[in-house]
Amino acid sequence: SDRYLVSDYINLALNGHSTDHDVLINLSDNQSLYINYRYVPVQTPDSKIIGVVVTGQDVTSLKLSEQKLAYERNILRTLIDNIPDSIYIKDANARLLTANQRYLEITRRKSTDEILGKTDIELYPKYGNDYYTDDMNVLNNGDILNKDEPVVLPNDSVGIFATTKIPLKDDKDNIVGLVGVGHDITKQRAIEQGLRDNEEKFHQLITHIPEAFWIFDIATQSLIYT
């Protein structure tokens, strides 16, 4: 129907510019169609524009697929950004392609635009060289890396992250990048260190006291320590 044609696009075509736009058409049976209208100038052999050809193509399936994909991407992005772990993707040269909100917090950046195309050498003044070396080992060797590494936190304290880096491959098994996940285990490591310190203090105490000392398990009726 002519009511779906747009005069502005027709005028652009009459001035030599091909354009297109999508129109949502609601049908009478509660169905909808997406039609892509394309406006192309008609020219004579001497390049004189004498009219416009308008074509309409049904792109409903494509549009619905795009909407579904965008919806799923939005859900995935919301999930990733609210995970407490640091998640990021890098290309074959260890340059950042994207990262979640936690990663941005650690690097003290406000948006992904501030990290795109950068390596860890540029983003982490203190430990960046070590991170970059690990990245290149994963990219060059194809091995999965699992490692506890120090990270400077936003409050300038040094935390410990359990880091996993996995090579990212294309359909021909070529390594095209890597996916990294960093899980903050700072509190866990502090608790473990505290337990070790307490055990050492306890051991020093009971080893050097002059009295006889023992621990007996009533439930099993067995001597645990003497």
PDB file of C-alpha atoms in Angstrom:
ATOM      1  CA  SER A   1       0.000   0.000   0.000  1.00  0.00           C
ATOM      2  CA  ASP A   2       1.181   3.510  -0.764  1.00  0.00           C
ATOM      3  CA  ARG A   3       0.575   4.557   2.858  1.00  0.00           C
ATOM      4  CA  TYR A   4       3.761   2.707   3.856  1.00  0.00           C
ATOM      5  CA  LEU A   5       5.925   4.674   1.442  1.00  0.00           C
ATOM      6  CA  VAL A   6       7.890   7.597   2.858  1.00  0.00           C
ATOM      7  CA  SER A   7       8.204  10.747   0.775  1.00  0.00           C
ATOM      8  CA  ASP A   8      11.552  11.671   2.356  1.00  0.00           C
ATOM      9  CA  TYR A   9      13.109   8.418   1.115  1.00  0.00           C
ATOM     10  CA  ILE A  10      11.570   8.950  -2.334  1.00  0.00           C
ATOM     11  CA  ASN A  11      13.076  12.422  -2.494  1.00  0.00           C
ATOM     12  CA  LEU A  12      16.465  11.050  -1.441  1.00  0.00           C
ATOM     13  CA  ALA A  13      16.263   8.490  -4.273  1.00  0.00           C
ATOM     14  CA  LEU A  14      15.322  11.240  -6.734  1.00  0.00           C
ATOM     15  CA  ASN A  15      18.545  12.941  -5.681  1.00  0.00           C
ATOM     16  CA  GLY A  16      20.583   9.799  -6.351  1.00  0.00           C
ATOM     17  CA  HIS A  17      20.658   8.152  -2.904  1.00  0.00           C
ATOM     18  CA  SER A  18      19.498   4.559  -2.373  1.00  0.00           C
ATOM     19  CA  THR A  19      17.891   4.024   1.026  1.00  0.00           C
ATOM     20  CA  ASP A  20      15.832   1.464   2.891  1.00  0.00           C
ATOM     21  CA  HIS A  21      13.750   1.194   6.055  1.00  0.00           C
ATOM     22  CA  ASP A  22      11.687  -1.399   7.917  1.00  0.00           C
ATOM     23  CA  VAL A  23       7.956  -1.043   8.482  1.00  0.00           C
ATOM     24  CA  LEU A  24       5.841  -2.982  10.979  1.00  0.00           C
ATOM     25  CA  ILE A  25       2.479  -3.862   9.468  1.00  0.00           C
ATOM     26  CA  ASN A  26      -0.304  -5.128  11.750  1.00  0.00           C
ATOM     27  CA  LEU A  27      -2.639  -7.503   9.940  1.00  0.00           C
ATOM     28  CA  SER A  28      -6.306  -8.046  10.703  1.00  0.00           C
ATOM     29  CA  ASP A  29      -5.813 -11.567  12.124  1.00  0.00           C
ATOM     30  CA  ASN A  30      -3.606 -10.416  15.037  1.00  0.00           C
ATOM     31  CA  GLN A  31      -0.456 -11.083  13.065  1.00  0.00           C
ATOM     32  CA  SER A  32       2.310  -8.682  12.169  1.00  0.00           C
ATOM     33  CA  LEU A  33       4.736  -8.410   9.297  1.00  0.00           C
ATOM     34  CA  TYR A  34       8.034  -6.604   9.010  1.00  0.00           C
ATOM     35  CA  ILE A  35       8.578  -5.293   5.475  1.00  0.00           C
ATOM     36  CA  ASN A  36      11.890  -3.835   4.325  1.00  0.00           C
ATOM     37  CA  TYR A  37      11.238  -1.117   1.757  1.00  0.00           C
ATOM     38  CA  ARG A  38      14.113  -0.153  -0.500  1.00  0.00           C
ATOM     39  CA  TYR A  39      14.173   2.988  -2.650  1.00  0.00           C
ATOM     40  CA  VAL A  40      16.476   2.968  -5.692  1.00  0.00           C
ATOM     41  CA  PRO A  41      16.809   5.784  -8.251  1.00  0.00           C
ATOM     42  CA  VAL A  42      16.055   4.930 -11.890  1.00  0.00           C
ATOM     43  CA  GLN A  43      18.570   6.506 -14.259  1.00  0.00           C
ATOM     44  CA  THR A  44      18.808   6.897 -18.017  1.00  0.00           C
ATOM     45  CA  PRO A  45      22.048   6.014 -19.848  1.00  0.00           C
ATOM     46  CA  ASP A  46      23.123   9.639 -19.521  1.00  0.00           C
ATOM     47  CA  SER A  47      22.669   9.406 -15.674  1.00  0.00           C
ATOM     48  CA  LYS A  48      19.459  11.427 -15.584  1.00  0.00           C
ATOM     49  CA  ILE A  49      17.157  10.324 -12.759  1.00  0.00           C
ATOM     50  CA  ILE A  50      13.664   9.752 -14.081  1.00  0.00           C
ATOM     51  CA  GLY A  51      12.011   7.916 -11.226  1.00  0.00           C
ATOM     52  CA  VAL A  52      12.256   5.611  -8.254  1.00  0.00           C
ATOM     53  CA  VAL A  53      11.874   1.850  -7.935  1.00  0.00           C
ATOM     54  CA  VAL A  54      10.464   0.738  -4.578  1.00  0.00           C
ATOM     55  CA  THR A  55      10.665  -2.896  -3.499  1.00  0.00           C
ATOM     56  CA  GLY A  56       9.175  -4.480  -0.388  1.00  0.00           C
ATOM     57  CA  GLN A  57      10.655  -7.636   1.109  1.00  0.00           C
ATOM     58  CA  ASP A  58       9.143  -9.648   3.959  1.00  0.00           C
ATOM     59  CA  VAL A  59      11.843  -9.744   6.683  1.00  0.00           C
ATOM     60  CA  THR A  60       9.581 -10.898   9.530  1.00  0.00           C
ATOM     61  CA  SER A  61      11.588 -14.036  10.323  1.00  0.00           C
ATOM     62  CA  LEU A  62      14.834 -12.095  10.324  1.00  0.00           C
ATOM     63  CA  LYS A  63      13.415  -9.362  12.567  1.00  0.00           C
ATOM     64  CA  LEU A  64      11.953 -11.828  15.052  1.00  0.00           C
ATOM     65  CA  SER A  65      15.281 -13.686  15.170  1.00  0.00           C
ATOM     66  CA  GLU A  66      17.136 -10.414  15.752  1.00  0.00           C
ATOM     67  CA  GLN A  67      14.737  -9.460  18.556  1.00  0.00           C
ATOM     68  CA  LYS A  68      15.107 -12.873  20.196  1.00  0.00           C
ATOM     69  CA  LEU A  69      18.904 -12.673  19.924  1.00  0.00           C
ATOM     70  CA  ALA A  70      18.934  -9.154  21.378  1.00  0.00           C
ATOM     71  CA  TYR A  71      16.708 -10.289  24.252  1.00  0.00           C
ATOM     72  CA  GLU A  72      18.948 -13.264  25.024  1.00  0.00           C
ATOM     73  CA  ARG A  73      22.071 -11.098  24.814  1.00  0.00           C
ATOM     74  CA  ASN A  74      20.519  -8.618  27.215  1.00  0.00           C
ATOM     75  CA  ILE A  75      19.744 -11.395  29.709  1.00  0.00           C
ATOM     76  CA  LEU A  76      23.270 -12.797  29.373  1.00  0.00           C
ATOM     77  CA  ARG A  77      24.817  -9.347  29.781  1.00  0.00           C
ATOM     78  CA  THR A  78      22.698  -8.625  32.856  1.00  0.00           C
ATOM     79  CA  LEU A  79      23.756 -11.936  34.375  1.00  0.00           C
ATOM     80  CA  ILE A  80      27.455 -11.419  33.626  1.00  0.00           C
ATOM     81  CA  ASP A  81      27.471  -7.845  34.940  1.00  0.00           C
ATOM     82  CA  ASN A  82      25.932  -8.927  38.248  1.00  0.00           C
ATOM     83  CA  ILE A  83      28.315 -11.834  38.837  1.00  0.00           C
ATOM     84  CA  PRO A  84      30.905 -10.939  41.513  1.00  0.00           C
ATOM     85  CA  ASP A  85      33.663 -12.536  39.429  1.00  0.00           C
ATOM     86  CA  SER A  86      35.754 -10.621  36.925  1.00  0.00           C
ATOM     87  CA  ILE A  87      34.982 -11.819  33.363  1.00  0.00           C
ATOM     88  CA  TYR A  88      36.664 -10.667  30.148  1.00  0.00           C
ATOM     89  CA  ILE A  89      37.356 -11.651  26.529  1.00  0.00           C
ATOM     90  CA  LYS A  90      40.552 -10.847  24.626  1.00  0.00           C
ATOM     91  CA  ASP A  91      41.662 -11.232  21.024  1.00  0.00           C
ATOM     92  CA  ALA A  92      44.641 -13.175  19.663  1.00  0.00           C
ATOM     93  CA  ASN A  93      46.977 -10.341  20.668  1.00  0.00           C
ATOM     94  CA  ALA A  94      45.708 -10.245  24.269  1.00  0.00           C
ATOM     95  CA  ARG A  95      43.809  -7.024  23.630  1.00  0.00           C
ATOM     96  CA  LEU A  96      40.492  -6.611  25.405  1.00  0.00           C
ATOM     97  CA  LEU A  97      37.278  -7.026  23.417  1.00  0.00           C
ATOM     98  CA  THR A  98      34.792  -6.794  26.279  1.00  0.00           C
ATOM     99  CA  ALA A  99      34.521  -7.229  30.043  1.00  0.00           C
ATOM    100  CA  ASN A 100      31.899  -7.216  32.775  1.00  0.00           C
ATOM    101  CA  GLN A 101      31.200  -4.613  35.443  1.00  0.00           C
ATOM    102  CA  ARG A 102      33.443  -6.243  38.063  1.00  0.00           C
ATOM    103  CA  TYR A 103      36.427  -6.057  35.713  1.00  0.00           C
ATOM    104  CA  LEU A 104      35.739  -2.371  35.105  1.00  0.00           C
ATOM    105  CA  GLU A 105      35.612  -1.745  38.866  1.00  0.00           C
ATOM    106  CA  ILE A 106      39.008  -3.372  39.389  1.00  0.00           C
ATOM    107  CA  THR A 107      40.608  -1.439  36.542  1.00  0.00           C
ATOM    108  CA  ARG A 108      38.870   1.739  37.743  1.00  0.00           C
ATOM    109  CA  ARG A 109      37.171   2.330  34.399  1.00  0.00           C
ATOM    110  CA  LYS A 110      33.592   3.505  33.874  1.00  0.00           C
ATOM    111  CA  SER A 111      32.789   1.828  30.558  1.00  0.00           C
ATOM    112  CA  THR A 112      34.100  -0.830  28.182  1.00  0.00           C
ATOM    113  CA  ASP A 113      35.043   1.935  25.733  1.00  0.00           C
ATOM    114  CA  GLU A 114      37.920   2.814  28.069  1.00  0.00           C
ATOM    115  CA  ILE A 115      39.437  -0.694  27.922  1.00  0.00           C
ATOM    116  CA  LEU A 116      38.787  -1.808  24.341  1.00  0.00           C
ATOM    117  CA  GLY A 117      41.948  -2.667  22.431  1.00  0.00           C
ATOM    118  CA  LYS A 118      44.180  -2.410  25.484  1.00  0.00           C
ATOM    119  CA  THR A 119      46.359  -5.090  27.058  1.00  0.00           C
ATOM    120  CA  ASP A 120      46.855  -5.710  30.762  1.00  0.00           C
ATOM    121  CA  ILE A 121      50.207  -3.944  30.556  1.00  0.00           C
ATOM    122  CA  GLU A 122      48.298  -0.701  29.980  1.00  0.00           C
ATOM    123  CA  LEU A 123      45.569  -1.387  32.535  1.00  0.00           C
ATOM    124  CA  TYR A 124      47.521  -2.811  35.484  1.00  0.00           C
ATOM    125  CA  PRO A 125      50.645  -0.768  36.312  1.00  0.00           C
ATOM    126  CA  LYS A 126      51.861  -3.155  39.031  1.00  0.00           C
ATOM    127  CA  TYR A 127      51.126  -6.691  37.796  1.00  0.00           C
ATOM    128  CA  GLY A 128      50.239  -6.070  34.140  1.00  0.00           C
ATOM    129  CA  ASN A 129      53.413  -7.619  32.700  1.00  0.00           C
ATOM    130  CA  ASP A 130      52.784 -10.871  34.575  1.00  0.00           C
ATOM    131  CA  TYR A 131      49.149 -10.994  33.415  1.00  0.00           C
ATOM    132  CA  TYR A 132      50.192 -10.334  29.825  1.00  0.00           C
ATOM    133  CA  THR A 133      52.811 -13.098  29.938  1.00  0.00           C
ATOM    134  CA  ASP A 134      50.138 -15.549  31.113  1.00  0.00           C
ATOM    135  CA  ASP A 135      47.801 -14.362  28.328  1.00  0.00           C
ATOM    136  CA  MET A 136      50.398 -15.005  25.637  1.00  0.00           C
ATOM    137  CA  ASN A 137      51.215 -18.447  27.025  1.00  0.00           C
ATOM    138  CA  VAL A 138      47.534 -19.398  26.761  1.00  0.00           C
ATOM    139  CA  LEU A 139      47.251 -17.911  23.258  1.00  0.00           C
ATOM    140  CA  ASN A 140      50.470 -19.492  21.970  1.00  0.00           C
ATOM    141  CA  ASN A 141      50.201 -22.912  23.625  1.00  0.00           C
ATOM    142  CA  GLY A 142      46.445 -23.417  23.845  1.00  0.00           C
ATOM    143  CA  ASP A 143      46.640 -24.565  27.465  1.00  0.00           C
ATOM    144  CA  ILE A 144      44.076 -23.704  30.127  1.00  0.00           C
ATOM    145  CA  LEU A 145      45.585 -21.619  32.917  1.00  0.00           C
ATOM    146  CA  ASN A 146      44.487 -21.929  36.550  1.00  0.00           C
ATOM    147  CA  LYS A 147      46.433 -19.653  38.853  1.00  0.00           C
ATOM    148  CA  ASP A 148      46.153 -17.615  42.059  1.00  0.00           C
ATOM    149  CA  GLU A 149      47.448 -14.136  41.367  1.00  0.00           C
ATOM    150  CA  PRO A 150      47.677 -10.806  43.206  1.00  0.00           C
ATOM    151  CA  VAL A 151      45.317  -8.009  42.166  1.00  0.00           C
ATOM    152  CA  VAL A 152      45.304  -4.388  43.262  1.00  0.00           C
ATOM    153  CA  LEU A 153      41.723  -3.724  44.423  1.00  0.00           C
ATOM    154  CA  PRO A 154      39.844  -0.400  44.098  1.00  0.00           C
ATOM    155  CA  ASN A 155      40.712   0.458  47.726  1.00  0.00           C
ATOM    156  CA  ASP A 156      44.445   0.071  46.854  1.00  0.00           C
ATOM    157  CA  SER A 157      44.808  -3.102  48.930  1.00  0.00           C
ATOM    158  CA  VAL A 158      46.228  -6.219  47.285  1.00  0.00           C
ATOM    159  CA  GLY A 159      43.834  -9.133  46.978  1.00  0.00           C
ATOM    160  CA  ILE A 160      44.159 -12.654  45.636  1.00  0.00           C
ATOM    161  CA  PHE A 161      42.136 -13.858  42.654  1.00  0.00           C
ATOM    162  CA  ALA A 162      41.772 -17.455  41.480  1.00  0.00           C
ATOM    163  CA  THR A 163      42.163 -16.861  37.749  1.00  0.00           C
ATOM    164  CA  THR A 164      41.174 -19.173  34.915  1.00  0.00           C
ATOM    165  CA  LYS A 165      42.088 -18.396  31.310  1.00  0.00           C
ATOM    166  CA  ILE A 166      40.685 -20.537  28.495  1.00  0.00           C
ATOM    167  CA  PRO A 167      41.721 -20.326  24.809  1.00  0.00           C
ATOM    168  CA  LEU A 168      38.914 -19.252  22.483  1.00  0.00           C
ATOM    169  CA  LYS A 169      38.853 -21.131  19.154  1.00  0.00           C
ATOM    170  CA  ASP A 170      37.033 -20.730  15.838  1.00  0.00           C
ATOM    171  CA  ASP A 171      35.290 -23.503  13.882  1.00  0.00           C
ATOM    172  CA  LYS A 172      38.657 -24.543  12.395  1.00  0.00           C
ATOM    173  CA  ASP A 173      40.223 -24.984  15.840  1.00  0.00           C
ATOM    174  CA  ASN A 174      42.405 -21.897  15.468  1.00  0.00           C
ATOM    175  CA  ILE A 175      42.993 -19.870  18.627  1.00  0.00           C
ATOM    176  CA  VAL A 176      41.425 -16.453  18.107  1.00  0.00           C
ATOM    177  CA  GLY A 177      41.449 -15.175  21.680  1.00  0.00           C
ATOM    178  CA  LEU A 178      40.805 -16.141  25.273  1.00  0.00           C
ATOM    179  CA  VAL A 179      38.133 -15.975  27.952  1.00  0.00           C
ATOM    180  CA  GLY A 180      39.219 -15.129  31.483  1.00  0.00           C
ATOM    181  CA  VAL A 181      37.470 -15.407  34.844  1.00  0.00           C
ATOM    182  CA  GLY A 182      38.859 -14.066  38.132  1.00  0.00           C
ATOM    183  CA  HIS A 183      37.288 -15.147  41.427  1.00  0.00           C
ATOM    184  CA  ASP A 184      38.128 -13.067  44.504  1.00  0.00           C
ATOM    185  CA  ILE A 185      39.527 -15.430  47.173  1.00  0.00           C
ATOM    186  CA  THR A 186      41.146 -12.720  49.303  1.00  0.00           C
ATOM    187  CA  LYS A 187      39.012 -13.431  52.397  1.00  0.00           C
ATOM    188  CA  GLN A 188      39.397 -17.185  51.971  1.00  0.00           C
ATOM    189  CA  ARG A 189      43.171 -16.912  51.812  1.00  0.00           C
ATOM    190  CA  ALA A 190      43.199 -14.596  54.854  1.00  0.00           C
ATOM    191  CA  ILE A 191      41.157 -17.131  56.843  1.00  0.00           C
ATOM    192  CA  GLU A 192      43.440 -19.966  55.781  1.00  0.00           C
ATOM    193  CA  GLN A 193      46.505 -17.950  56.769  1.00  0.00           C
ATOM    194  CA  GLY A 194      44.900 -17.121  60.122  1.00  0.00           C
ATOM    195  CA  LEU A 195      44.260 -20.808  60.787  1.00  0.00           C
ATOM    196  CA  ARG A 196      47.837 -21.660  59.898  1.00  0.00           C
ATOM    197  CA  ASP A 197      49.101 -18.937  62.225  1.00  0.00           C
ATOM    198  CA  ASN A 198      46.874 -20.169  65.065  1.00  0.00           C
ATOM    199  CA  GLU A 199      48.003 -23.753  64.522  1.00  0.00           C
ATOM    200  CA  GLU A 200      51.615 -22.658  64.633  1.00  0.00           C
ATOM    201  CA  LYS A 201      51.066 -20.652  67.832  1.00  0.00           C
ATOM    202  CA  PHE A 202      49.241 -23.594  69.404  1.00  0.00           C
ATOM    203  CA  HIS A 203      52.030 -25.952  68.401  1.00  0.00           C
ATOM    204  CA  GLN A 204      54.697 -23.636  69.838  1.00  0.00           C
ATOM    205  CA  LEU A 205      52.723 -23.288  73.085  1.00  0.00           C
ATOM    206  CA  ILE A 206      52.099 -26.956  73.775  1.00  0.00           C
ATOM    207  CA  THR A 207      55.616 -27.931  72.686  1.00  0.00           C
ATOM    208  CA  HIS A 208      57.359 -25.639  75.170  1.00  0.00           C
ATOM    209  CA  ILE A 209      55.130 -25.759  78.268  1.00  0.00           C
ATOM    210  CA  PRO A 210      56.739 -27.712  81.146  1.00  0.00           C
ATOM    211  CA  GLU A 211      53.549 -29.617  82.042  1.00  0.00           C
ATOM    212  CA  ALA A 212      52.347 -32.876  80.534  1.00  0.00           C
ATOM    213  CA  PHE A 213      49.671 -32.157  77.947  1.00  0.00           C
ATOM    214  CA  TRP A 214      47.380 -34.413  75.958  1.00  0.00           C
ATOM    215  CA  ILE A 215      44.097 -34.360  73.989  1.00  0.00           C
ATOM    216  CA  PHE A 216      41.716 -37.284  74.347  1.00  0.00           C
ATOM    217  CA  ASP A 217      38.677 -37.925  72.113  1.00  0.00           C
ATOM    218  CA  ILE A 218      35.849 -39.152  74.339  1.00  0.00           C
ATOM    219  CA  ALA A 219      33.665 -40.235  71.407  1.00  0.00           C
ATOM    220  CA  THR A 220      36.289 -42.582  69.952  1.00  0.00           C
ATOM    221  CA  GLN A 221      38.101 -43.237  73.213  1.00  0.00           C
ATOM    222  CA  SER A 222      41.394 -42.462  71.549  1.00  0.00           C
ATOM    223  CA  LEU A 223      44.379 -40.237  72.210  1.00  0.00           C
ATOM    224  CA  ILE A 224      44.683 -37.466  69.618  1.00  0.00           C
ATOM    225  CA  TYR A 225      47.781 -35.638  70.814  1.00  0.00           C
ATOM    226  CA  THR A 226      50.332 -35.808  73.562  1.00  0.00           C
TER     227      THR A 226
END
